One Martini backbone bead per residue (centre of mass of N, CA, C, O) as a GRO file, in nm:
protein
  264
    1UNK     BB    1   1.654  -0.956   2.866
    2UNK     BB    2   1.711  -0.898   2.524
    3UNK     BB    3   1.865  -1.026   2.300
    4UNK     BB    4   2.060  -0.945   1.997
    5UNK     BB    5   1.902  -1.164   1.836
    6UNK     BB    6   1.616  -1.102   1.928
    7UNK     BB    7   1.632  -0.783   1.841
    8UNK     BB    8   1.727  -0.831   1.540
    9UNK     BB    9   1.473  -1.037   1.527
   10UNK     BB   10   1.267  -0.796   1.516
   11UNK     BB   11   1.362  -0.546   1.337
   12UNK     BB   12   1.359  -0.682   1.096
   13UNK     BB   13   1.070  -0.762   1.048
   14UNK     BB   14   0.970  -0.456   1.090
   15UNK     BB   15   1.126  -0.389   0.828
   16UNK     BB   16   0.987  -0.630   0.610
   17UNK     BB   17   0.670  -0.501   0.697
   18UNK     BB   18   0.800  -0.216   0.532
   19UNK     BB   19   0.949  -0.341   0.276
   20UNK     BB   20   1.220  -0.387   0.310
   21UNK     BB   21   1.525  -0.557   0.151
   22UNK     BB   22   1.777  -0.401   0.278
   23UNK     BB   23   2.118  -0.389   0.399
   24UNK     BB   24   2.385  -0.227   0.488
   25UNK     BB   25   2.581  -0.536   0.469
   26UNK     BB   26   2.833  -0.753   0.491
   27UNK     BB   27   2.831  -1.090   0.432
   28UNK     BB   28   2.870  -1.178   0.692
   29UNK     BB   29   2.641  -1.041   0.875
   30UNK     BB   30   2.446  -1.122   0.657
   31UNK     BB   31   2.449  -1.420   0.708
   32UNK     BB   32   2.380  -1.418   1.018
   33UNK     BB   33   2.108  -1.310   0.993
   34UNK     BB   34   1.988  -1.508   0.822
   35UNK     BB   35   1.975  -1.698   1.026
   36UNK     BB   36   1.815  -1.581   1.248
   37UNK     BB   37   1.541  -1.579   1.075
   38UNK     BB   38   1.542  -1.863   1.047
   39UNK     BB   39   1.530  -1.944   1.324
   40UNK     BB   40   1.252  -1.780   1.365
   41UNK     BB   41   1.070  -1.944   1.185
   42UNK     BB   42   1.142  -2.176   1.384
   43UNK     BB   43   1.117  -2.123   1.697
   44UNK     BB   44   1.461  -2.057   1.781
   45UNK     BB   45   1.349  -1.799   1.879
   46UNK     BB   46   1.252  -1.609   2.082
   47UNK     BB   47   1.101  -1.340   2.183
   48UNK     BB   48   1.117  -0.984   2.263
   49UNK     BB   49   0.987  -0.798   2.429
   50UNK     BB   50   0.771  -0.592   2.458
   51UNK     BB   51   0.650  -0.315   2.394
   52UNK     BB   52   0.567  -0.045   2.504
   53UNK     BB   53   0.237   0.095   2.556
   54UNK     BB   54   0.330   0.369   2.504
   55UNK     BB   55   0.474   0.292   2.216
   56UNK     BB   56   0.243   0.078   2.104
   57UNK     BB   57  -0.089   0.083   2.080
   58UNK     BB   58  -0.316  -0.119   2.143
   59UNK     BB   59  -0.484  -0.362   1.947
   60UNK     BB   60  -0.658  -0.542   1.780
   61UNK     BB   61  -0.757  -0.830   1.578
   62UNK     BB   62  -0.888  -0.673   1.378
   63UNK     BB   63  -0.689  -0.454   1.326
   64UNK     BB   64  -0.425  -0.593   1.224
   65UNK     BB   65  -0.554  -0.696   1.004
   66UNK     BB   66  -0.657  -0.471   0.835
   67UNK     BB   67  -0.328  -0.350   0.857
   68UNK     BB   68  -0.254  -0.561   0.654
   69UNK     BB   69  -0.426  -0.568   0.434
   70UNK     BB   70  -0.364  -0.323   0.340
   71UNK     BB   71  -0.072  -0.361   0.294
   72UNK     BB   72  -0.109  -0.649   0.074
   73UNK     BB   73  -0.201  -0.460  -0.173
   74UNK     BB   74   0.086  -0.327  -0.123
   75UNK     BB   75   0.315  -0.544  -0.154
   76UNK     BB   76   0.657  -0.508  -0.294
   77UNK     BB   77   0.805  -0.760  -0.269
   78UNK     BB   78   0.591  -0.928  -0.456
   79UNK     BB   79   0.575  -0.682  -0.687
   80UNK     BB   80   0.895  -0.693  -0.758
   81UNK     BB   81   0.888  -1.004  -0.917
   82UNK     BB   82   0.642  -1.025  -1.183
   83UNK     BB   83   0.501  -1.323  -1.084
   84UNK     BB   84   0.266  -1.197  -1.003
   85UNK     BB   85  -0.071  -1.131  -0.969
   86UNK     BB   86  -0.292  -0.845  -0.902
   87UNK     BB   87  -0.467  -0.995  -0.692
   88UNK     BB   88  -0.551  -0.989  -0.344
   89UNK     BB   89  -0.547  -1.241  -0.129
   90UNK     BB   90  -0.590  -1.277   0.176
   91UNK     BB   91  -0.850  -1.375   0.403
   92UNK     BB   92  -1.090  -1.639   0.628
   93UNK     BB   93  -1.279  -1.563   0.925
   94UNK     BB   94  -1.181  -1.605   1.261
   95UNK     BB   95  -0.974  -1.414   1.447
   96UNK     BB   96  -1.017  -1.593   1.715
   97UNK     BB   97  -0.927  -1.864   1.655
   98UNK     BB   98  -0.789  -2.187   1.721
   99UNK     BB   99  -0.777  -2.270   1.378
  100UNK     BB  100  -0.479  -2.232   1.147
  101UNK     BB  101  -0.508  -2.215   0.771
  102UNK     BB  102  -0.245  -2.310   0.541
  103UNK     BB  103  -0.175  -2.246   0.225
  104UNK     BB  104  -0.026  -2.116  -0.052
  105UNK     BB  105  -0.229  -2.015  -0.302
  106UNK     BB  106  -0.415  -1.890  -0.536
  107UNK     BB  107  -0.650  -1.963  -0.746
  108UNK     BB  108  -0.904  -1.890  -1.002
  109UNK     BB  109  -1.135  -1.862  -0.773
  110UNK     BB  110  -1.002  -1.670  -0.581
  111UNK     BB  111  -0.972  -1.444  -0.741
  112UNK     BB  112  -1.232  -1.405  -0.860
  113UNK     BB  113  -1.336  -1.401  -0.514
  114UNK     BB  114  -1.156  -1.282  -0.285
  115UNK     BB  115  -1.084  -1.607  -0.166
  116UNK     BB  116  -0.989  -1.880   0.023
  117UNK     BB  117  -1.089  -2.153  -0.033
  118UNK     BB  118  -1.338  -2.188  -0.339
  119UNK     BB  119  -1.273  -2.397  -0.479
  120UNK     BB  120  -1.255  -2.723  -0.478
  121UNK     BB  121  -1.071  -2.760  -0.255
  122UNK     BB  122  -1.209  -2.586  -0.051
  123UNK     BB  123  -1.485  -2.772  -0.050
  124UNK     BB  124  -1.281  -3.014   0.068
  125UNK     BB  125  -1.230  -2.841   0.327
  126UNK     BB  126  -1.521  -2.791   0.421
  127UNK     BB  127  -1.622  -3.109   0.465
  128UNK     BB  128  -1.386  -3.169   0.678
  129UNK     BB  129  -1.459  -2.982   0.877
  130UNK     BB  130  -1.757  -3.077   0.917
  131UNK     BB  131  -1.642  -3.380   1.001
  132UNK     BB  132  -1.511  -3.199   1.276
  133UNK     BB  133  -1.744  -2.979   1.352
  134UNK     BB  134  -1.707  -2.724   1.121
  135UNK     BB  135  -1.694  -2.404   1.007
  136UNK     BB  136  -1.553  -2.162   0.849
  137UNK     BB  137  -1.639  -1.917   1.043
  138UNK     BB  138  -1.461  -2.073   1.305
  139UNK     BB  139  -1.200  -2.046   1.127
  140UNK     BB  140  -0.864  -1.967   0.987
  141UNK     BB  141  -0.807  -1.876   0.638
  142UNK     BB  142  -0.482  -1.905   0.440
  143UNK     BB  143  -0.215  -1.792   0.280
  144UNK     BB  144   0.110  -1.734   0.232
  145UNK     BB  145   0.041  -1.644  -0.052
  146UNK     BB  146  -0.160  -1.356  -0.195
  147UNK     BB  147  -0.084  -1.429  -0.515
  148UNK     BB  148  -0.135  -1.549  -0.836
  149UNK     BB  149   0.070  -1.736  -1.012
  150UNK     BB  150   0.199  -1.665  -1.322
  151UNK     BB  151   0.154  -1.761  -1.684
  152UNK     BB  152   0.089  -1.584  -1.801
  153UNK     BB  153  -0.176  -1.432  -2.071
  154UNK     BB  154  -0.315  -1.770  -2.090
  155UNK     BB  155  -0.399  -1.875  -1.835
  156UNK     BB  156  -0.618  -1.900  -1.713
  157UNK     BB  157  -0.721  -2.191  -1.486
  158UNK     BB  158  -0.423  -2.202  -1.430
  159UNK     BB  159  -0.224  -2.351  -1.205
  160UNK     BB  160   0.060  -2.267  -0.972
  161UNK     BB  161   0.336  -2.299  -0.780
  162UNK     BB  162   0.516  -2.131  -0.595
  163UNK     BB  163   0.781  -1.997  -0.476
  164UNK     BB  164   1.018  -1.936  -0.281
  165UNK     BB  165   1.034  -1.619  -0.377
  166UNK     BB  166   0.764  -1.607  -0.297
  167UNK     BB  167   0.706  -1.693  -0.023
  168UNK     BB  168   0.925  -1.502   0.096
  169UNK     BB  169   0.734  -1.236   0.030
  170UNK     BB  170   0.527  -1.278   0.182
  171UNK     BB  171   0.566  -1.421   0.488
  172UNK     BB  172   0.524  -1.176   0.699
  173UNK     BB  173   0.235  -1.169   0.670
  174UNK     BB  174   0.176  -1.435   0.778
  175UNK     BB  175   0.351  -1.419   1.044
  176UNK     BB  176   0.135  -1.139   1.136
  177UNK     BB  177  -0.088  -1.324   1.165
  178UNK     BB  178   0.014  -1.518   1.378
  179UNK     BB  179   0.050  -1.304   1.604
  180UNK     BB  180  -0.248  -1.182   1.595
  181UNK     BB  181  -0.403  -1.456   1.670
  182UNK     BB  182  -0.290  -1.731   1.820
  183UNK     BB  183  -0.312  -1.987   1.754
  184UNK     BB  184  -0.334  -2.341   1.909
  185UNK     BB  185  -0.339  -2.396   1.581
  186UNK     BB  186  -0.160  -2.538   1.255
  187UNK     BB  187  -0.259  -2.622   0.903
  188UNK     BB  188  -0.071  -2.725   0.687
  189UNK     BB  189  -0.124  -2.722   0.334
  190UNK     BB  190   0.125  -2.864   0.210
  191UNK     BB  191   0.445  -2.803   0.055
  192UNK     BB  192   0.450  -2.494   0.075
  193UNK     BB  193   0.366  -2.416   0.315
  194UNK     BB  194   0.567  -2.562   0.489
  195UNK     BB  195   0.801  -2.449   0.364
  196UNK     BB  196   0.719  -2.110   0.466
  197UNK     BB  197   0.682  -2.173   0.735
  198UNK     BB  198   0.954  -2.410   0.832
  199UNK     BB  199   1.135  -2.450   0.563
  200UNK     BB  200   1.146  -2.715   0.443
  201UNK     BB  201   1.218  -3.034   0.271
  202UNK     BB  202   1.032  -3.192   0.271
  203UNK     BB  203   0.740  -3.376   0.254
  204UNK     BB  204   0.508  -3.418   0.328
  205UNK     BB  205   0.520  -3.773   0.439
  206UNK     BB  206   0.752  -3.657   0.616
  207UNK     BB  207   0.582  -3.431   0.780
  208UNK     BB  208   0.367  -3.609   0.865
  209UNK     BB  209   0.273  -3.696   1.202
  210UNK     BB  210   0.352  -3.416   1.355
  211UNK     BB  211   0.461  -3.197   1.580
  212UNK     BB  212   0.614  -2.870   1.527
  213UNK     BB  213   0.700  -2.518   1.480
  214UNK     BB  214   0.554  -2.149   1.459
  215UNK     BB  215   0.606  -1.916   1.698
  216UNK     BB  216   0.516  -2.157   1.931
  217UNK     BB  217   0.302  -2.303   1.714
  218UNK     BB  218   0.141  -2.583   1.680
  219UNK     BB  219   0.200  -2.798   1.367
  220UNK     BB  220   0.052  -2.932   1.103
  221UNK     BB  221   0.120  -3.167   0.844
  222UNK     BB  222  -0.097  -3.190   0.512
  223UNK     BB  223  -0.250  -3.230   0.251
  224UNK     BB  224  -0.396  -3.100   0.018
  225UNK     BB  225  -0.686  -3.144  -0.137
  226UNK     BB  226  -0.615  -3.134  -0.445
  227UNK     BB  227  -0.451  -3.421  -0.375
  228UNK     BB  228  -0.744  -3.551  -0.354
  229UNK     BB  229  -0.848  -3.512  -0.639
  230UNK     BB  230  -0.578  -3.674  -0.774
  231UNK     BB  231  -0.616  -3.848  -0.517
  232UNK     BB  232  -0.831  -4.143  -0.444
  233UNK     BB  233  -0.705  -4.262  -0.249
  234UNK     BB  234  -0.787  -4.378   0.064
  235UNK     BB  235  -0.496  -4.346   0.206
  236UNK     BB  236  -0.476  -4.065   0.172
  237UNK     BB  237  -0.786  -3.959   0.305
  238UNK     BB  238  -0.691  -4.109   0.574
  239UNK     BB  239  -0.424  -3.907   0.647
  240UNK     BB  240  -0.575  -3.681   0.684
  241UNK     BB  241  -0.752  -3.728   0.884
  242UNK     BB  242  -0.548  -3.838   1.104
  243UNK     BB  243  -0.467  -3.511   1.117
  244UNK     BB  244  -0.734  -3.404   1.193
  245UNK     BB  245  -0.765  -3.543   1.471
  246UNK     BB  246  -0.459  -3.472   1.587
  247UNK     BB  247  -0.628  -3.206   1.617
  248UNK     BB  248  -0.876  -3.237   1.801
  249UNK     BB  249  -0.695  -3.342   2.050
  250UNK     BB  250  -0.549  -3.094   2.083
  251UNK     BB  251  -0.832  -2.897   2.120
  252UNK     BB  252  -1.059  -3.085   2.287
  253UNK     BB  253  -1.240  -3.260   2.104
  254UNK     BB  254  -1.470  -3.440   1.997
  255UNK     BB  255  -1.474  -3.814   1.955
  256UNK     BB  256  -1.635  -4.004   1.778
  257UNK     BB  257  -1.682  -4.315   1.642
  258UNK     BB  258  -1.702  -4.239   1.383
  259UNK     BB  259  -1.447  -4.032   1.336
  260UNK     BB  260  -1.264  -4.269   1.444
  261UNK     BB  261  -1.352  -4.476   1.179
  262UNK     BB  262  -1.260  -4.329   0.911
  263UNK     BB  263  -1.157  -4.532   0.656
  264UNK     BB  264  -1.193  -4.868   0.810
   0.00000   0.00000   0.00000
């Protein structure tokens, strides 16, 4: 039988990915709650028992995706905070993957083309999946953040990292997405993912090189593409590698003599 706890943090769950922002709760309540949801991005409460299928009708991994993306494009926690941008970008891959990427929020290319990592970064991240014998649409790539966080009017094509308060707005999004899909594992590409995936204060430095885990899901967490794009040092793109050969060990990939030794 689920605990007070688990039925708790499963009904906000439910509440929050229908938009809901409030809850007439006194401060100690509210304080309570909010502690136990955070247990919950962590991974440290269980799931509660599944509702009966007759009370809930089985959905395919196809079909909860699309009834996201569709709640995704008139999100309103994320629409009432006035600093994200106006197009939604969703997710892109294979929804049945068994690595499921995820990075900050969209920027430039990707607003533009309503896609997930299709900027320089993205090609960067083409190349890496390409070196671990991957394509773009064997694994499943999203972002935390589903809107390009605004800079005013004039913001052309320069892009800023999400707020906490942008990030937990989108949250239920993605924690919806990694319940629908159930990857084997997951990569946070940089510091911002890993905040709002993990809860995280530390930085990739302190978080990469460990498995941690979010909904049950073990996670691993590496440099985003663009900070190699601006960090061309080889010890960079070292660590960034073996953090990826430590995901294809997990996955149960081959690895050649080849990708055993790149960059050494």
């Amino acid at each position: 039988m689920p605990t007070l706890k688990q039925l708790a943090v499963e009904t906000l769950t439910h509440m929050v990915e229908g938009g809901q922002e409030r809850l007439p709760v006194d401060d100690e309540a509210r304080g309570i709650l909010r502690q136990w949801m955070m247990d919950a991005r962590r991974g440290s409460v269980p799931a509660a028992a599944p509702a009966p299928a007759a009370a809930e009708p089985e959905m395919s991994v196809e079909q909860k995706l699309a009834y996201l993306q569709q709640r995704a494009a008139d999100w309103k926690p994320a629409r009432r905070l006035g600093t994200l941008r106006e197009t939604m970008v969703f997710a892109v891959g294979n929804p049945h993957a068994r690595l499921m990427l995820v990075g900050e929020a969209p920027g430039y290319e990707e607003e533009r083309q309503g896609e997930p990592f299709v900027g320089p970064a993205g090609q960067l991240l083409t190349k890496v999946l390409k070196a671990m014998g991957l394509q773009r649409s064997e694994v499943y790539i999203s972002n935390v953040c589903k809107f390009r966080p605004s800079m005013g009017e004039n913001q052309g094509t320069a892009n800023r990292a999400p707020s906490p308060e942008e990030l937990a707005a989108c949250l239920p999004l993605i924690m919806a997405e990694i319940r629908a899909i159930r990857p084997a594992c997951i990569v946070c590409l940089g510091g911002s993912s890993a905040k709002g995936l993990l809860g995280a204060q530390q930085g990739v430095s302190a978080l990469r090189g460990q498995w941690l885990e979010c909904q049950g899901v073990p996670v691993r967490v590496t440099y985003h593409p663009s900070y190699l794009l601006r960090n061309e040092a080889i010890s960079a793109r070292r660590a960034l590698w073996e953090d990826m050969l430590a995901v294809m060990q997990h996955l149960g990939m081959p690895i050649s003599e080849k990708q055993q030794h790149y960059f050494q």
